């Protein structure tokens, strides 16, 4: 059963200037100067405010473009390098049916990610805004929703998305401020998971508890479980978090991770579990371990 979610309208503020559409040809129309449109696209590489204002971002690379197209992500146009395209780039241009425009290599270089060469093909894509309220996870098995609290880095957030998809999570919820989903580092680190998973952004824990209550009213109770990535202090008073292997994950679960879960999460979670480690783990690693444990328990 396909997952259902409500997506907000794609925003079309400050639309970049239109360029002629055409199929790739060695001869024909070419952009040879740094036009206003190219300047806008270049800004999407580094400027979060511009991405948010225009509702657009860039997608680089074969794997990511293939995933975006396969999952029906809204792409405005493909931008390709004139002269000597790779076979995958030419095939993508010919088969996608998307509007396209060619840039000479000197101008195409402006759209390169830091540390990478001049790209063959780049997509100018629309951002999406999903609404958590009303989202119905796949009912084939008890779903797992991943909540990440204030992710600190774009690559970290992308790795979290990748782990969530790899272990079959129903969705990812980004709580509070933090890294931008559409930062090029997040897009690349997600390895296509950004396009495959519903990813929601909420202001904080209150939206998560409200969603949990909504699902309970619909007959789908969900356990709210925090994950502590560091081993608990052996000198601390009280029972503290229990080891993850001792927890029963057979019910629908909202799994909360973060570099450091705040007091609010510790208060509202049904349980907080810890991993059997002797030192702290980065959040993407901790999430992968927790999701593996859930998969192992359910398959066993």
C-alpha positions as a Markdown table, in Angstrom:
| # | Residue | x | y | z |
|---|---|---|---|---|
| 1 | Unk | 0.0 | 0.0 | 0.0 |
| 2 | Unk | 1.4 | 3.4 | -1.0 |
| 3 | Unk | 2.0 | 5.8 | 1.8 |
| 4 | Unk | -0.3 | 8.8 | 1.8 |
| 5 | Unk | 0.6 | 12.3 | 2.8 |
| 6 | Unk | -0.5 | 15.8 | 2.1 |
| 7 | Unk | 1.9 | 18.0 | 0.3 |
| 8 | Unk | 1.6 | 21.7 | 0.4 |
| 9 | Unk | 1.4 | 23.6 | -2.9 |
| 10 | Unk | 4.6 | 24.0 | -4.7 |
| 11 | Unk | 5.6 | 27.6 | -4.4 |
| 12 | Unk | 6.5 | 29.6 | -7.4 |
| 13 | Unk | 7.8 | 32.8 | -5.9 |
| 14 | Unk | 10.4 | 34.8 | -7.7 |
| 15 | Unk | 10.5 | 32.5 | -10.7 |
| 16 | Unk | 13.8 | 32.7 | -12.6 |
| 17 | Unk | 13.7 | 34.1 | -16.1 |
| 18 | Unk | 12.6 | 31.5 | -18.7 |
| 19 | Unk | 15.0 | 30.1 | -21.1 |
| 20 | Unk | 14.3 | 28.4 | -24.4 |
| 21 | Unk | 13.6 | 24.6 | -24.2 |
| 22 | Unk | 15.2 | 22.2 | -26.6 |
| 23 | Unk | 16.6 | 18.8 | -27.0 |
| 24 | Unk | 20.4 | 18.4 | -26.7 |
| 25 | Unk | 22.2 | 19.0 | -30.0 |
| 26 | Unk | 25.8 | 19.7 | -30.8 |
| 27 | Unk | 24.5 | 22.7 | -32.8 |
| 28 | Unk | 21.6 | 25.0 | -31.9 |
| 29 | Unk | 20.8 | 27.4 | -29.1 |
| 30 | Unk | 23.4 | 27.6 | -26.3 |
| 31 | Unk | 23.9 | 29.9 | -23.3 |
| 32 | Unk | 27.4 | 31.3 | -23.6 |
| 33 | Unk | 27.1 | 34.1 | -20.9 |
| 34 | Unk | 26.3 | 34.1 | -17.2 |
| 35 | Unk | 22.6 | 35.1 | -17.5 |
| 36 | Unk | 20.3 | 36.0 | -14.6 |
| 37 | Unk | 18.9 | 32.5 | -14.6 |
| 38 | Unk | 22.3 | 31.0 | -14.3 |
| 39 | Unk | 23.0 | 33.4 | -11.4 |
| 40 | Unk | 19.9 | 32.2 | -9.7 |
| 41 | Unk | 20.8 | 28.5 | -10.1 |
| 42 | Unk | 24.3 | 29.2 | -8.8 |
| 43 | Unk | 22.8 | 30.8 | -5.7 |
| 44 | Unk | 20.9 | 27.6 | -4.9 |
| 45 | Unk | 24.2 | 25.9 | -4.3 |
| 46 | Unk | 25.2 | 28.0 | -1.3 |
| 47 | Unk | 22.3 | 30.3 | -0.2 |
| 48 | Unk | 19.6 | 28.7 | 1.9 |
| 49 | Unk | 17.5 | 31.9 | 1.9 |
| 50 | Unk | 17.4 | 31.9 | -1.9 |
| 51 | Unk | 16.4 | 28.2 | -2.0 |
| 52 | Unk | 13.6 | 28.9 | 0.5 |
| 53 | Unk | 12.5 | 32.1 | -1.3 |
| 54 | Unk | 12.3 | 30.6 | -4.7 |
| 55 | Unk | 11.3 | 27.1 | -3.6 |
| 56 | Unk | 14.0 | 25.5 | -5.8 |
| 57 | Unk | 17.3 | 23.6 | -5.4 |
| 58 | Unk | 19.8 | 21.7 | -7.6 |
| 59 | Unk | 20.2 | 18.0 | -8.1 |
| 60 | Unk | 23.6 | 16.7 | -9.2 |
| 61 | Unk | 24.7 | 13.2 | -10.3 |
| 62 | Unk | 23.4 | 10.1 | -12.1 |
| 63 | Unk | 22.1 | 8.3 | -9.0 |
| 64 | Unk | 20.3 | 11.3 | -7.5 |
| 65 | Unk | 18.7 | 12.4 | -10.8 |
| 66 | Unk | 17.6 | 8.9 | -11.5 |
| 67 | Unk | 16.0 | 8.6 | -8.1 |
| 68 | Unk | 14.3 | 12.0 | -8.4 |
| 69 | Unk | 12.8 | 11.2 | -11.8 |
| 70 | Unk | 11.8 | 7.6 | -10.7 |
| 71 | Unk | 9.9 | 9.0 | -7.7 |
| 72 | Unk | 8.1 | 11.7 | -9.6 |
| 73 | Unk | 9.9 | 14.7 | -8.0 |
| 74 | Unk | 8.8 | 18.0 | -9.5 |
| 75 | Unk | 11.7 | 19.1 | -11.8 |
| 76 | Unk | 11.5 | 22.4 | -13.6 |
| 77 | Unk | 14.2 | 21.8 | -16.1 |
| 78 | Unk | 17.4 | 19.9 | -16.9 |
| 79 | Unk | 20.6 | 21.9 | -17.5 |
| 80 | Unk | 23.3 | 20.1 | -19.5 |
| 81 | Unk | 26.9 | 20.8 | -20.6 |
| 82 | Unk | 27.2 | 21.4 | -24.3 |
| 83 | Unk | 29.7 | 19.1 | -26.0 |
| 84 | Unk | 30.6 | 15.5 | -25.2 |
| 85 | Unk | 27.9 | 14.4 | -22.9 |
| 86 | Unk | 28.2 | 11.1 | -21.1 |
| 87 | Unk | 25.8 | 8.3 | -22.1 |
| 88 | Unk | 23.8 | 8.4 | -18.9 |
| 89 | Unk | 23.3 | 12.2 | -19.3 |
| 90 | Unk | 22.2 | 11.9 | -22.9 |
| 91 | Unk | 19.9 | 9.1 | -22.1 |
| 92 | Unk | 18.3 | 11.0 | -19.2 |
| 93 | Unk | 17.7 | 14.0 | -21.5 |
| 94 | Unk | 16.2 | 11.9 | -24.2 |
| 95 | Unk | 14.0 | 9.8 | -22.0 |
| 96 | Unk | 12.8 | 12.1 | -19.3 |
| 97 | Unk | 10.7 | 14.4 | -21.5 |
| 98 | Unk | 11.7 | 17.4 | -19.2 |
| 99 | Unk | 12.5 | 20.9 | -20.5 |
| 100 | Unk | 16.2 | 21.3 | -21.0 |
| 101 | Unk | 18.8 | 24.0 | -21.8 |
| 102 | Unk | 22.5 | 23.7 | -22.7 |
| 103 | Unk | 25.3 | 25.7 | -21.2 |
| 104 | Unk | 28.8 | 26.0 | -22.5 |
| 105 | Unk | 31.4 | 24.4 | -20.2 |
| 106 | Unk | 32.7 | 27.7 | -18.8 |
| 107 | Unk | 29.2 | 28.7 | -17.7 |
| 108 | Unk | 28.2 | 25.1 | -16.6 |
| 109 | Unk | 31.2 | 25.2 | -14.2 |
| 110 | Unk | 29.3 | 27.8 | -12.1 |
| 111 | Unk | 26.8 | 25.1 | -11.2 |
| 112 | Unk | 29.5 | 22.6 | -10.0 |
| 113 | Unk | 29.4 | 21.5 | -6.4 |
| 114 | Unk | 32.5 | 22.4 | -4.4 |
| 115 | Unk | 35.1 | 19.7 | -4.8 |
| 116 | Unk | 33.5 | 18.3 | -8.0 |
| 117 | Unk | 34.3 | 18.9 | -11.6 |
| 118 | Unk | 32.0 | 20.5 | -14.2 |
| 119 | Unk | 28.8 | 18.5 | -14.2 |
| 120 | Unk | 27.3 | 16.9 | -17.3 |
| 121 | Unk | 23.7 | 17.4 | -16.1 |
| 122 | Unk | 22.0 | 19.3 | -13.3 |
| 123 | Unk | 18.3 | 19.4 | -12.5 |
| 124 | Unk | 16.6 | 22.6 | -11.2 |
| 125 | Unk | 13.9 | 21.1 | -9.0 |
| 126 | Unk | 11.1 | 22.4 | -6.8 |
| 127 | Unk | 11.2 | 21.9 | -3.0 |
| 128 | Unk | 8.3 | 20.2 | -1.3 |
| 129 | Unk | 6.4 | 21.0 | 1.9 |
| 130 | Unk | 4.6 | 18.1 | 3.5 |
| 131 | Unk | 2.0 | 18.3 | 6.3 |
| 132 | Unk | 2.5 | 15.8 | 9.1 |
| 133 | Unk | -1.2 | 16.1 | 10.3 |
| 134 | Unk | -3.2 | 13.6 | 8.3 |
| 135 | Unk | -0.2 | 11.4 | 7.2 |
| 136 | Unk | -1.2 | 7.8 | 7.2 |
| 137 | Unk | 1.8 | 5.4 | 7.3 |
| 138 | Unk | 1.8 | 2.1 | 5.4 |
| 139 | Unk | -0.3 | -0.4 | 7.4 |
| 140 | Unk | 1.4 | -3.5 | 6.0 |
| 141 | Unk | 3.4 | -3.8 | 9.3 |
| 142 | Unk | 3.7 | -1.6 | 12.4 |
| 143 | Unk | 5.4 | 1.5 | 11.0 |
| 144 | Unk | 8.5 | 3.2 | 12.3 |
| 145 | Unk | 8.7 | 7.0 | 12.0 |
| 146 | Unk | 12.0 | 8.6 | 12.7 |
| 147 | Unk | 12.2 | 12.0 | 14.4 |
| 148 | Unk | 15.5 | 13.9 | 14.3 |
| 149 | Unk | 15.9 | 16.7 | 16.8 |
| 150 | Unk | 17.7 | 19.8 | 15.4 |
| 151 | Unk | 20.1 | 18.2 | 13.0 |
| 152 | Unk | 23.3 | 20.2 | 13.1 |
| 153 | Unk | 24.8 | 19.5 | 9.6 |
| 154 | Unk | 23.4 | 19.0 | 6.1 |
| 155 | Unk | 25.5 | 15.9 | 5.5 |
| 156 | Unk | 24.4 | 14.5 | 8.8 |
| 157 | Unk | 20.7 | 15.0 | 7.9 |
| 158 | Unk | 21.3 | 13.3 | 4.5 |
| 159 | Unk | 22.9 | 10.3 | 6.2 |
| 160 | Unk | 19.9 | 10.1 | 8.5 |
| 161 | Unk | 17.5 | 10.0 | 5.6 |
| 162 | Unk | 19.6 | 7.3 | 3.9 |
| 163 | Unk | 19.6 | 5.1 | 7.0 |
| 164 | Unk | 15.8 | 5.6 | 7.5 |
| 165 | Unk | 15.1 | 4.5 | 3.9 |
| 166 | Unk | 17.5 | 1.6 | 4.1 |
| 167 | Unk | 15.6 | 0.1 | 7.1 |
| 168 | Unk | 12.2 | 0.8 | 5.8 |
| 169 | Unk | 11.1 | 3.7 | 7.9 |
| 170 | Unk | 7.7 | 5.2 | 6.9 |
| 171 | Unk | 8.8 | 8.8 | 7.2 |
| 172 | Unk | 11.3 | 11.2 | 8.7 |
| 173 | Unk | 10.3 | 14.2 | 10.8 |
| 174 | Unk | 12.8 | 17.0 | 11.3 |
| 175 | Unk | 12.0 | 18.8 | 14.6 |
| 176 | Unk | 13.0 | 22.3 | 15.3 |
| 177 | Unk | 15.6 | 24.4 | 13.5 |
| 178 | Unk | 18.7 | 22.9 | 11.9 |
| 179 | Unk | 20.1 | 21.8 | 8.6 |
| 180 | Unk | 18.4 | 22.5 | 5.3 |
| 181 | Unk | 16.9 | 19.4 | 3.5 |
| 182 | Unk | 17.8 | 21.0 | 0.2 |
| 183 | Unk | 21.4 | 21.9 | 0.9 |
| 184 | Unk | 23.5 | 20.1 | -1.7 |
| 185 | Unk | 25.4 | 18.2 | 1.0 |
| 186 | Unk | 22.1 | 16.8 | 2.3 |
| 187 | Unk | 20.8 | 15.9 | -1.1 |
| 188 | Unk | 24.0 | 14.1 | -2.0 |
| 189 | Unk | 24.4 | 12.3 | 1.4 |
| 190 | Unk | 20.8 | 11.1 | 1.2 |
| 191 | Unk | 21.7 | 9.0 | -1.9 |
| 192 | Unk | 18.2 | 9.5 | -3.2 |
| 193 | Unk | 16.3 | 8.9 | 0.0 |
| 194 | Unk | 15.2 | 12.5 | 0.0 |
| 195 | Unk | 13.1 | 11.7 | -3.0 |
| 196 | Unk | 11.8 | 8.3 | -1.8 |
| 197 | Unk | 10.6 | 9.2 | 1.8 |
| 198 | Unk | 8.1 | 11.7 | 3.1 |
| 199 | Unk | 10.1 | 14.2 | 5.1 |
| 200 | Unk | 8.2 | 16.5 | 7.4 |
| 201 | Unk | 9.5 | 19.6 | 9.1 |
| 202 | Unk | 7.8 | 20.6 | 12.4 |
| 203 | Unk | 8.5 | 23.3 | 15.0 |
| 204 | Unk | 9.1 | 21.0 | 17.9 |
| 205 | Unk | 7.9 | 18.1 | 20.1 |
| 206 | Unk | 4.4 | 19.4 | 20.4 |
| 207 | Unk | 3.6 | 18.7 | 16.7 |
| 208 | Unk | 4.9 | 15.1 | 17.2 |
| 209 | Unk | 2.7 | 14.5 | 20.3 |
| 210 | Unk | -0.3 | 16.0 | 18.5 |
| 211 | Unk | 0.3 | 13.6 | 15.5 |
| 212 | Unk | 0.7 | 10.7 | 17.9 |
| 213 | Unk | -2.7 | 11.5 | 19.5 |
| 214 | Unk | -4.2 | 11.8 | 16.0 |
| 215 | Unk | -3.1 | 8.3 | 15.1 |
| 216 | Unk | -4.3 | 6.9 | 18.4 |
| 217 | Unk | -7.7 | 8.4 | 17.7 |
| 218 | Unk | -7.6 | 6.6 | 14.4 |
| 219 | Unk | -6.9 | 3.3 | 16.1 |
| 220 | Unk | -3.1 | 3.2 | 15.5 |
| 221 | Unk | -1.3 | 3.6 | 18.9 |
| 222 | Unk | 2.3 | 4.5 | 18.5 |
| 223 | Unk | 5.1 | 4.2 | 21.1 |
| 224 | Unk | 7.3 | 7.2 | 21.5 |
| 225 | Unk | 10.9 | 6.1 | 22.1 |
| 226 | Unk | 14.0 | 8.2 | 22.5 |
| 227 | Unk | 17.5 | 6.9 | 21.7 |
| 228 | Unk | 20.4 | 8.0 | 23.8 |
| 229 | Unk | 23.6 | 7.7 | 21.6 |
| 230 | Unk | 25.9 | 7.7 | 24.6 |
| 231 | Unk | 26.2 | 5.1 | 27.4 |
| 232 | Unk | 24.4 | 6.3 | 30.6 |
| 233 | Unk | 26.4 | 7.6 | 33.5 |
| 234 | Unk | 27.1 | 4.5 | 35.8 |
| 235 | Unk | 27.2 | 6.9 | 38.7 |
| 236 | Unk | 23.9 | 8.6 | 38.0 |
| 237 | Unk | 21.0 | 8.0 | 40.4 |
| 238 | Unk | 17.9 | 6.2 | 39.3 |
| 239 | Unk | 17.3 | 3.5 | 36.7 |
| 240 | Unk | 17.9 | 5.7 | 33.7 |
| 241 | Unk | 17.5 | 4.5 | 30.1 |
| 242 | Unk | 17.4 | 0.8 | 29.5 |
| 243 | Unk | 19.4 | -1.0 | 26.9 |
| 244 | Unk | 17.8 | -1.1 | 23.5 |
| 245 | Unk | 17.9 | -4.9 | 23.3 |
| 246 | Unk | 15.5 | -5.0 | 26.3 |
| 247 | Unk | 12.8 | -3.0 | 24.5 |
| 248 | Unk | 9.9 | -4.6 | 22.6 |
| 249 | Unk | 9.7 | -2.8 | 19.2 |
| 250 | Unk | 6.8 | -4.9 | 17.8 |
| 251 | Unk | 4.3 | -2.0 | 18.0 |
| 252 | Unk | 4.2 | 1.1 | 15.8 |
| 253 | Unk | 7.0 | 3.3 | 16.9 |
| 254 | Unk | 8.1 | 6.9 | 16.7 |
| 255 | Unk | 11.9 | 6.8 | 17.2 |
| 256 | Unk | 13.5 | 10.1 | 18.4 |
| 257 | Unk | 17.2 | 10.7 | 17.8 |
| 258 | Unk | 19.4 | 13.7 | 18.1 |
| 259 | Unk | 22.9 | 14.8 | 19.1 |
| 260 | Unk | 21.4 | 15.4 | 22.5 |
| 261 | Unk | 17.8 | 14.8 | 23.4 |
| 262 | Unk | 16.5 | 17.7 | 25.5 |
| 263 | Unk | 14.5 | 17.6 | 28.7 |
| 264 | Unk | 11.2 | 17.9 | 26.8 |
| 265 | Unk | 11.8 | 14.7 | 24.9 |
| 266 | Unk | 12.9 | 12.8 | 28.0 |
| 267 | Unk | 9.6 | 13.9 | 29.6 |
| 268 | Unk | 7.2 | 13.1 | 26.8 |
| 269 | Unk | 8.8 | 9.8 | 25.5 |
| 270 | Unk | 7.3 | 6.6 | 26.8 |
| 271 | Unk | 10.8 | 5.2 | 27.1 |
| 272 | Unk | 14.4 | 6.3 | 26.4 |
| 273 | Unk | 16.8 | 3.5 | 25.4 |
| 274 | Unk | 20.5 | 3.5 | 25.2 |
| 275 | Unk | 23.0 | 1.7 | 22.9 |
| 276 | Unk | 25.6 | -0.7 | 24.3 |
| 277 | Unk | 28.5 | 1.6 | 23.6 |
| 278 | Unk | 31.4 | 2.9 | 25.7 |
| 279 | Unk | 31.5 | 6.3 | 24.0 |
| 280 | Unk | 29.1 | 8.5 | 22.1 |
| 281 | Unk | 28.1 | 7.9 | 18.5 |
| 282 | Unk | 27.2 | 10.4 | 15.7 |
| 283 | Unk | 23.4 | 10.6 | 15.3 |
| 284 | Unk | 23.3 | 8.8 | 11.9 |
| 285 | Unk | 25.3 | 5.9 | 13.3 |
| 286 | Unk | 23.1 | 5.7 | 16.4 |
| 287 | Unk | 20.0 | 5.7 | 14.2 |
| 288 | Unk | 21.3 | 2.9 | 12.0 |
| 289 | Unk | 22.1 | 0.7 | 15.1 |
| 290 | Unk | 18.6 | 1.4 | 16.5 |
| 291 | Unk | 16.8 | 0.7 | 13.2 |
| 292 | Unk | 18.9 | -2.5 | 12.8 |
| 293 | Unk | 17.8 | -3.7 | 16.3 |
| 294 | Unk | 14.2 | -3.0 | 15.5 |
| 295 | Unk | 14.5 | -5.0 | 12.2 |
| 296 | Unk | 16.3 | -7.8 | 14.0 |
| 297 | Unk | 13.7 | -8.1 | 16.7 |
| 298 | Unk | 10.8 | -8.1 | 14.3 |
| 299 | Unk | 12.3 | -10.7 | 12.0 |
| 300 | Unk | 13.3 | -12.9 | 14.9 |
